[in-house]
Amino acid sequence: MSLRTVLDGPNTRGTSDRFWAAFGLAVVALLGYPLVASTYAVANAALFLLYAILGLSLCVIWGYCGILSFGQVAFFGIGGYTFGIVGINLSTTTGTALGLLTGVGVATLFAFVLGYFMFYGGVRDVYVTIMTLVVALVVHTFMGQTAGSEWAIGEAALGGFDGMTNIPNLMLGGIELIDTAFYYVVLLVLLGTYLGLRALVNSDFGRAMVAVREDEERTELLGYDTKRIKLLVFTLGGALAGLSGVLYASWGNYMNPAVFGITFAALPVVWVSVGGRDSLLGAIGATYAIEWFSQQLSITGSEYALVVVGGLLLVTILWLPKGVAPAVADWLSEKQSSPSIRGHEEVAD
Amino acid sequence: MNNLFSTGRSSTRRAFLAAGATGITATAGCTGSARQDADVVRIGVLEDRSGGFALNGTSKWQTSVLAIEELNEAGGILGKEIELFDPDPQSDNQRYQELTRRLIQREEVDALWAGYSSAARETIRPLINQYEQLYFYTTQYEGGVCDSTIFPVGATARQQLGAVVPHLIEEYGPRIYTIAADYNFGQISGDWVRILAEENGAEVIGEEFIPLDVSQFGSTINRIQEADPDFVMSMLVGQNHTSFYNQRASAGLDIPIGSSTTMAQGYEHRRLNPPALADMYVGVNYMEEVDTEASNAFVERFYDRWPDAPYLNQEAQNNYFSIHMYAEAAERAGTTDQEAVIEELEKGVEIEAPEGTIELDGDTHHMNHHMRIGHADSNHDLSFGNEQYIGAGFLQEVGCSLPDDPETTQYLPAEVYDL
Amino acid sequence: MIYDTLNLLFQFLDSFAFIVLATVGLAVIFGMMGIINLAHGEFILVGAYGTTLSYGAGLPLALAMGVGVLATTVFGLVLERTVMRRLYHRPLDSMVATWGLSLVTVQLARIGFGNTLSQVGTPLGSISYGAFSYSAYRVVLAGIAVAVLVSLYWLFMYTEFGTQARATMEDEPTARSMGVDTGRIYLGTFGLGSALAGLTGALYAPTITMTPELGASFLVEAFVTVVVGGSSVLVGTSLAGGFLGVVNATFTNLAGTFIGQVAMLLAAILAIRLLPEGITGLIDSWRAKRAEGGQ
């Protein structure tokens, strides 16, 4: 199959027929989920799936290009807020579509400017990590004090610490995307993102990305413009995070500055390192599994919920330094001496 | 009582069984529901028991459990047992959204109590509006919410500041310096101080809004000393800001302070070493130190149920009386159907709360409260004075009349007053 | 006029002390061992709680602070033996692991000690000048911050441990082959970093609110300063602390707390952009140039 030659390659683990069969089954299961589950469960699953896009945005820049951004949530939040501003002012089908485009656009532009500033300024490694975190925190501080009426854009008040309310739902062909319809849109976007990223990382450009991750100086000596590669990948990551943020704003009809805070900023890093940073599917599975699990713990109301979440992180990093998905893949390939499926957490609910 | 899995059902035996069943697998497994079961009244309570607001949220949750247990012992509501759903939102706004959705869509609660901060309230308001969920918000807050299914039963900034600002002007003089948390609550409270100052012939000579994550107040203290006001109005919020009072005492800033946020919520007078709060005046509708028969009996019941609780705060009292008030309205309506209960509440309900007998104003969904001025001396001993019965005047001024004119708005003082 | 200058000076001392003390424990652990300790705030928490609880149990304040430091050191040493040693040279993993550790510590502190502790009052009274007064204790803190930097300089430059630690940081295999017990050096360095974080907690315990989240209020300043400072613990921390302290104090004084904070963060971003290797990098290249010029 010609499609397989685009999607398979050395930079993704699942490449066997067996993998693709299992993948197909998982997709069918996810497509069928709304038929058997309650509206609540579907809407809830949509949230985890849209978080997974945020997870993927970090996975591609960190896992495949070696740039750990601790500030993906900044692009997520900017995307969501921009969608809110446009959507509140023009709450029509075209309005929300325009909101989607500007939301992703502004997040992308922001990532591009920040990336240019950093990579062409020689900021590297852990300094990139902390710089991105500081940027998120600056936005957090700024957005927290936008409560007054002077901070309104048209009809849309930024709302300070209390956040922006009345954000409309995304609309498509005159239909408001809520509950099941929203779930399907998120699922398709996630699927498209995943397959697109697979194609990207297995392309020539993808190989150059991985080369930058492995040894930036050597890659540069081989004649690649590593700054440009990093900037492009970082910008792509920003765009995906922005897309995820737009979906988030439409999901809850609400944005607030907590999305720029350190607690939320840590989440994508956690998802990706637990899933396995060079495994796209691992990131998706881990995002879903971790979010679902910590939600369940908070539902129990147990005071040990955060202890368990924190403890699990610690243990995973100590025992499975490469993450769950690579470990599962290794285990399977040892067992069957052929690489196969991994990360089936996403069909567990 | 074992507090490890806090379920808060009425009988200890059931609580124990439920604790066993609250494991992850149990919750994960049952996607089906017992919603058909109309023999119970379903109440949802989302109060923070971990994270930054746990200090304020925990006792709100505890009095909610207490109120529900009392009601169940007396035969429930309409002869039905009350079932409580009380996940822990962990002071996390995103968690609030997820859990509210769950309580509304999946547990189909008949009434919901949720949230300490205004941000938590705003986070879940889209869902409340979309599903027309009967919702009680019990924290003292900036005021102005006029929303068909929401009952903000805590005291508003106008009620609290209206009690304390005129008194301090009379006592100490007309020059006021305002420091407040730099977000909606603080800014609106700052506006109210200015409005009240003008109404009472006083003047705000300085105003500073401080981000919530600031915990170092050296320069703020300098600026207050430079302006040398007759008194300071402090609407600081949260644990970082609480550091101000210690730093103020150690810097020797001994200007009296008026407030709507200290002591009654975070019991700073118990936690901080005297004289950090010397000459602090706070407008409250309740504190556990209020010495009336009803209050003392309530305090005793509370500590019988929760012997290890550190404090019973103003908001906890609000949860307590509003759950009883809900029960009363449902009994009168003869059903827990939300629309019918709201209609009944809108007729106005009088309830004997620990703070005194108070009425719900049906038009605005707000309470008339007994407002008192609590004063802490240099040993942090409290006295109360100037008790006044104050209603939700601002919303009446702007013409909020929910039974005739349903809406989902929040009015701001800046829209009405010339600031 | 003179009072305004004094205000600014005190404000600077205050910011400087806070930034340096918030950072120094993190800087030792990051600079020497490459571990990004997101649980740094929780080390400070242990110090603060240790101090407050033992003061509450009747110890005099100075002694209670000693207990706080000791408790944090032990806490750090135990963690080094059980968790941290698996994370050396895995800076990014260390970030996730310590984030988990931070969640656990905060919540266990809440379960163990409740949502708050009864507070220690600030000692030493105030200094008055004109219409103003300033907490004397906060001036002392600035003195301690300088003293800590000086002692660290002495420790790293003039003691056996310091020489071995610097050698280990520079080139671990060589240091080991020269007979340095690098495992012990790591343990000692981590213990030192923990003790310093504990000291910060102990010193600030009488000024901040005792809640399980108190560590978070130190985290931003600490990370920003470490990055602006660059890899050299002492030079970096003191210069970055001075620079950010000046920016923070000036803007806070001129335009209020919010602007002060934003100005400091923006200054940090600019500094990282202009000096990607931190202030240390600037000094290194300046030294290198001078050395070249001298030849």
Coordinates of C-alpha atoms in Angstrom, one line a residue, chain C:
Chain C
M1 CA 14.3 62.6 49.1
I2 CA 16.6 60.7 51.5
Y3 CA 13.6 58.7 52.7
D4 CA 12.7 57.8 49.1
T5 CA 16.3 56.6 48.6
L6 CA 16.1 54.6 51.8
N7 CA 12.8 53.1 50.7
L8 CA 14.3 52.1 47.4
L9 CA 17.4 50.7 49.2
F10 CA 15.3 48.6 51.6
Q11 CA 13.1 47.5 48.7
F12 CA 16.2 46.4 46.9
L13 CA 17.7 44.5 49.9
D14 CA 14.3 42.8 50.3
S15 CA 14.1 41.7 46.7
F16 CA 17.8 40.7 46.6
A17 CA 17.5 38.6 49.8
F18 CA 14.3 36.9 48.6
I19 CA 15.7 36.1 45.1
V20 CA 19.1 34.9 46.4
L21 CA 17.7 32.8 49.2
A22 CA 14.9 31.4 47.0
T23 CA 17.5 30.4 44.4
V24 CA 20.6 29.3 46.1
G25 CA 19.5 25.7 47.0
L26 CA 18.1 25.1 43.5
A27 CA 21.3 26.6 42.0
V28 CA 23.6 24.3 43.9
I29 CA 21.6 21.2 42.8
F30 CA 21.1 22.4 39.2
G31 CA 24.5 23.9 38.7
M32 CA 26.5 21.0 40.2
M33 CA 24.3 18.0 39.3
G34 CA 22.1 19.0 36.4
I35 CA 19.0 18.1 38.2
I36 CA 16.0 20.4 37.6
N37 CA 14.3 20.1 41.0
L38 CA 10.6 21.1 40.6
A39 CA 10.2 20.0 44.2
H40 CA 12.5 22.8 45.3
G41 CA 9.5 24.6 46.8
E42 CA 8.7 21.6 48.8
F43 CA 12.2 21.5 50.2
I44 CA 11.6 25.0 51.4
L45 CA 8.2 23.8 52.8
V46 CA 9.9 21.2 54.9
G47 CA 12.3 23.8 56.3
A48 CA 9.4 26.2 57.1
Y49 CA 7.2 23.5 58.6
G50 CA 10.1 22.1 60.6
T51 CA 10.8 25.5 62.0
T52 CA 7.2 26.4 62.7
L53 CA 6.3 23.1 64.3
S54 CA 9.3 22.9 66.6
Y55 CA 8.8 26.6 67.6
G56 CA 5.2 25.6 68.4
A57 CA 6.6 22.7 70.5
G58 CA 8.4 25.3 72.6
L59 CA 11.9 25.6 71.1
P60 CA 13.4 29.1 70.9
L61 CA 13.2 30.5 67.3
A62 CA 16.9 30.2 66.4
L63 CA 17.0 26.6 67.6
A64 CA 13.7 25.9 65.8
M65 CA 15.2 27.2 62.6
G66 CA 18.1 24.8 63.1
V67 CA 15.6 22.0 63.4
G68 CA 14.0 23.1 60.1
V69 CA 17.4 23.1 58.3
L70 CA 18.2 19.7 59.8
A71 CA 14.9 18.2 58.8
T72 CA 15.3 19.4 55.2
T73 CA 18.8 18.0 55.0
V74 CA 17.7 14.6 56.2
F75 CA 14.7 14.8 53.8
G76 CA 17.1 15.6 50.9
L77 CA 19.6 12.9 51.8
V78 CA 16.9 10.2 52.0
L79 CA 15.6 11.3 48.6
E80 CA 19.1 11.3 47.1
R81 CA 19.6 7.7 48.2
T82 CA 16.2 6.5 47.0
V83 CA 15.2 8.6 44.0
M84 CA 17.7 11.2 42.9
R85 CA 20.7 9.0 42.2
R86 CA 18.8 7.3 39.5
L87 CA 18.2 10.6 37.8
Y88 CA 21.7 12.1 37.5
H89 CA 22.4 13.2 33.9
R90 CA 18.8 12.9 33.0
P91 CA 17.7 16.6 33.6
L92 CA 14.4 16.3 31.8
D93 CA 13.4 13.1 33.5
S94 CA 14.4 14.7 36.8
M95 CA 11.9 17.4 36.1
V96 CA 8.9 15.0 35.7
A97 CA 10.0 12.9 38.7
T98 CA 10.4 15.9 41.0
W99 CA 7.1 17.3 39.8
G100 CA 5.5 14.0 41.0
L101 CA 7.5 14.3 44.2
S102 CA 6.2 17.8 44.7
L103 CA 2.5 16.7 44.3
V104 CA 3.1 14.0 46.8
T105 CA 4.9 16.1 49.4
V106 CA 2.3 18.9 49.3
Q107 CA -0.6 16.6 49.8
L108 CA 1.1 14.5 52.5
A109 CA 1.9 17.8 54.3
R110 CA -1.8 18.6 54.1
I111 CA -2.9 15.2 55.3
G112 CA -0.4 15.2 58.1
F113 CA -0.6 18.8 59.4
G114 CA -3.9 20.2 58.0
N115 CA -4.4 23.1 55.8
T116 CA -2.4 25.5 57.9
L117 CA -0.1 25.8 60.9
S118 CA -0.3 28.4 63.7
Q119 CA 2.1 31.1 62.6
V120 CA 5.4 32.2 64.2
G121 CA 5.4 36.0 64.6
T122 CA 8.2 38.0 62.9
P123 CA 11.0 38.8 65.4
L124 CA 13.1 41.9 65.9
G125 CA 10.6 44.8 65.5
S126 CA 11.0 47.7 63.1
I127 CA 13.4 50.4 62.1
S128 CA 11.8 53.9 61.8
Y129 CA 12.9 56.7 59.6
G130 CA 10.7 59.8 59.0
A131 CA 7.1 58.7 58.4
F132 CA 8.4 55.2 57.4
S133 CA 9.3 52.1 59.1
Y134 CA 10.8 48.8 58.0
S135 CA 10.9 45.4 59.5
A136 CA 14.4 44.9 61.0
Y137 CA 14.2 41.2 60.4
R138 CA 14.0 41.7 56.6
V139 CA 17.2 43.7 56.7
V140 CA 18.8 40.8 58.6
L141 CA 17.6 38.5 55.9
A142 CA 19.6 40.5 53.3
G143 CA 22.7 40.2 55.5
I144 CA 22.2 36.4 55.8
A145 CA 21.8 36.2 52.0
V146 CA 25.2 37.8 51.5
A147 CA 26.7 35.6 54.3
V148 CA 25.4 32.5 52.6
L149 CA 27.0 33.5 49.3
V150 CA 30.3 34.2 50.9
S151 CA 30.3 30.9 52.8
L152 CA 29.5 29.0 49.7
Y153 CA 32.4 30.7 47.9
W154 CA 34.7 29.7 50.7
L155 CA 33.3 26.2 50.7
F156 CA 33.8 25.6 47.0
M157 CA 37.1 27.4 46.6
Y158 CA 39.0 26.6 49.8
T159 CA 37.9 23.2 51.1
E160 CA 38.7 19.7 50.1
F161 CA 35.0 19.0 49.5
G162 CA 34.7 22.1 47.3
T163 CA 37.7 21.1 45.1
Q164 CA 36.4 17.6 44.7
A165 CA 32.9 18.8 44.0
R166 CA 34.1 21.2 41.3
A167 CA 36.3 18.4 39.8
T168 CA 33.3 16.1 39.7
M169 CA 31.1 18.7 38.1
E170 CA 33.7 19.4 35.5
D171 CA 34.5 15.8 34.5
E172 CA 33.1 13.0 36.5
P173 CA 35.0 10.0 35.1
T174 CA 38.4 11.8 35.5
A175 CA 37.5 12.8 39.0
R176 CA 36.6 9.3 39.8
S177 CA 39.8 7.9 38.3
M178 CA 41.7 10.3 40.4
G179 CA 40.3 8.7 43.5
V180 CA 37.4 11.1 44.2
D181 CA 34.4 9.2 45.7
T182 CA 31.9 10.9 43.3
G183 CA 29.0 9.1 44.8
R184 CA 29.7 10.7 48.1
I185 CA 30.3 14.1 46.4
Y186 CA 26.9 13.8 44.8
L187 CA 25.3 12.9 48.1
G188 CA 27.1 15.8 49.9
T189 CA 26.1 18.3 47.2
F190 CA 22.5 17.2 47.2
G191 CA 22.5 17.4 51.0
L192 CA 24.0 20.9 50.8
G193 CA 21.4 22.1 48.3
S194 CA 18.6 20.7 50.5
A195 CA 20.1 22.3 53.6
L196 CA 20.1 25.7 51.8
A197 CA 16.5 25.3 50.7
G198 CA 15.6 24.3 54.3
L199 CA 17.4 27.4 55.5
T200 CA 15.3 29.6 53.2
G201 CA 12.2 27.9 54.5
A202 CA 13.3 28.4 58.1
L203 CA 14.2 32.1 57.6
Y204 CA 11.0 33.0 55.8
A205 CA 8.7 30.9 58.1
P206 CA 8.0 34.0 60.3
T207 CA 7.0 36.2 57.4
I208 CA 4.9 34.0 55.1
T209 CA 1.7 32.1 55.5
M210 CA 2.1 28.4 56.6
T211 CA 0.2 26.4 54.0
P212 CA 1.2 23.3 52.1
E213 CA 1.5 25.3 48.9
L214 CA 3.9 27.9 50.3
G215 CA 6.8 26.5 48.2
A216 CA 5.2 27.6 45.0
S217 CA 5.7 31.3 45.9
F218 CA 9.5 30.8 45.6
L219 CA 9.5 28.7 42.5
V220 CA 9.3 31.4 39.7
E221 CA 12.0 33.6 41.2
A222 CA 14.2 30.6 41.7
F223 CA 14.0 29.3 38.2
V224 CA 14.3 32.6 36.5
T225 CA 17.4 33.4 38.6
V226 CA 19.1 30.1 37.9
V227 CA 18.6 30.6 34.2
V228 CA 19.7 34.2 34.1
G229 CA 22.7 33.3 36.3
G230 CA 23.9 30.4 34.1
S231 CA 26.0 27.4 35.2
S232 CA 28.2 29.0 37.8
V233 CA 26.3 28.7 41.0
L234 CA 27.9 31.6 43.0
V235 CA 28.7 34.2 40.4
G236 CA 25.5 33.5 38.5
T237 CA 23.2 33.6 41.5
S238 CA 24.7 36.7 43.1
L239 CA 24.8 38.7 39.9
A240 CA 21.4 37.6 38.6
G241 CA 20.0 38.2 42.1
G242 CA 21.4 41.7 42.1
F243 CA 20.2 42.4 38.5
L244 CA 16.7 41.1 39.0
G245 CA 16.5 42.6 42.5
V246 CA 17.3 46.1 41.0
V247 CA 14.7 45.7 38.3
N248 CA 12.1 44.4 40.7
A249 CA 12.7 47.0 43.4
T250 CA 12.8 49.9 40.9
F251 CA 9.7 49.1 39.0
T252 CA 7.8 48.1 42.1
N253 CA 8.7 51.3 43.7
L254 CA 7.8 53.4 40.7
A255 CA 4.7 51.7 39.4
G256 CA 3.4 49.1 41.9
T257 CA 3.7 45.4 42.6
F258 CA 2.2 44.1 39.4
I259 CA 4.5 46.1 37.1
G260 CA 7.4 45.2 39.3
Q261 CA 6.7 41.5 38.8
V262 CA 6.1 41.7 35.1
A263 CA 9.2 43.9 34.6
M264 CA 11.3 41.3 36.4
L265 CA 10.0 38.5 34.2
L266 CA 10.5 40.5 31.0
A267 CA 14.0 41.4 32.1
A268 CA 14.7 37.8 32.6
I269 CA 13.5 36.9 29.1
L270 CA 15.6 39.6 27.6
A271 CA 18.6 38.5 29.6
I272 CA 18.3 34.9 28.4
R273 CA 17.9 36.1 24.9
L274 CA 20.9 38.4 25.0
L275 CA 23.0 36.0 27.1
P276 CA 21.9 32.5 26.2
E277 CA 24.6 31.0 28.5
G278 CA 23.5 33.2 31.3
I279 CA 25.6 35.8 33.1
T280 CA 28.2 33.2 33.7
G281 CA 28.6 32.7 30.0
L282 CA 29.2 36.4 29.5
I283 CA 31.9 36.4 32.2
D284 CA 33.5 33.2 30.7
S285 CA 33.7 34.7 27.2
W286 CA 35.0 38.0 28.7
R287 CA 37.7 36.1 30.5
A288 CA 38.5 34.1 27.4
K289 CA 38.9 37.2 25.4
R290 CA 41.1 38.8 28.0
A291 CA 43.3 35.7 28.1
E292 CA 43.6 35.8 24.3
G293 CA 44.5 39.4 24.5
G294 CA 47.2 38.7 27.1
Q295 CA 49.0 36.1 25.0

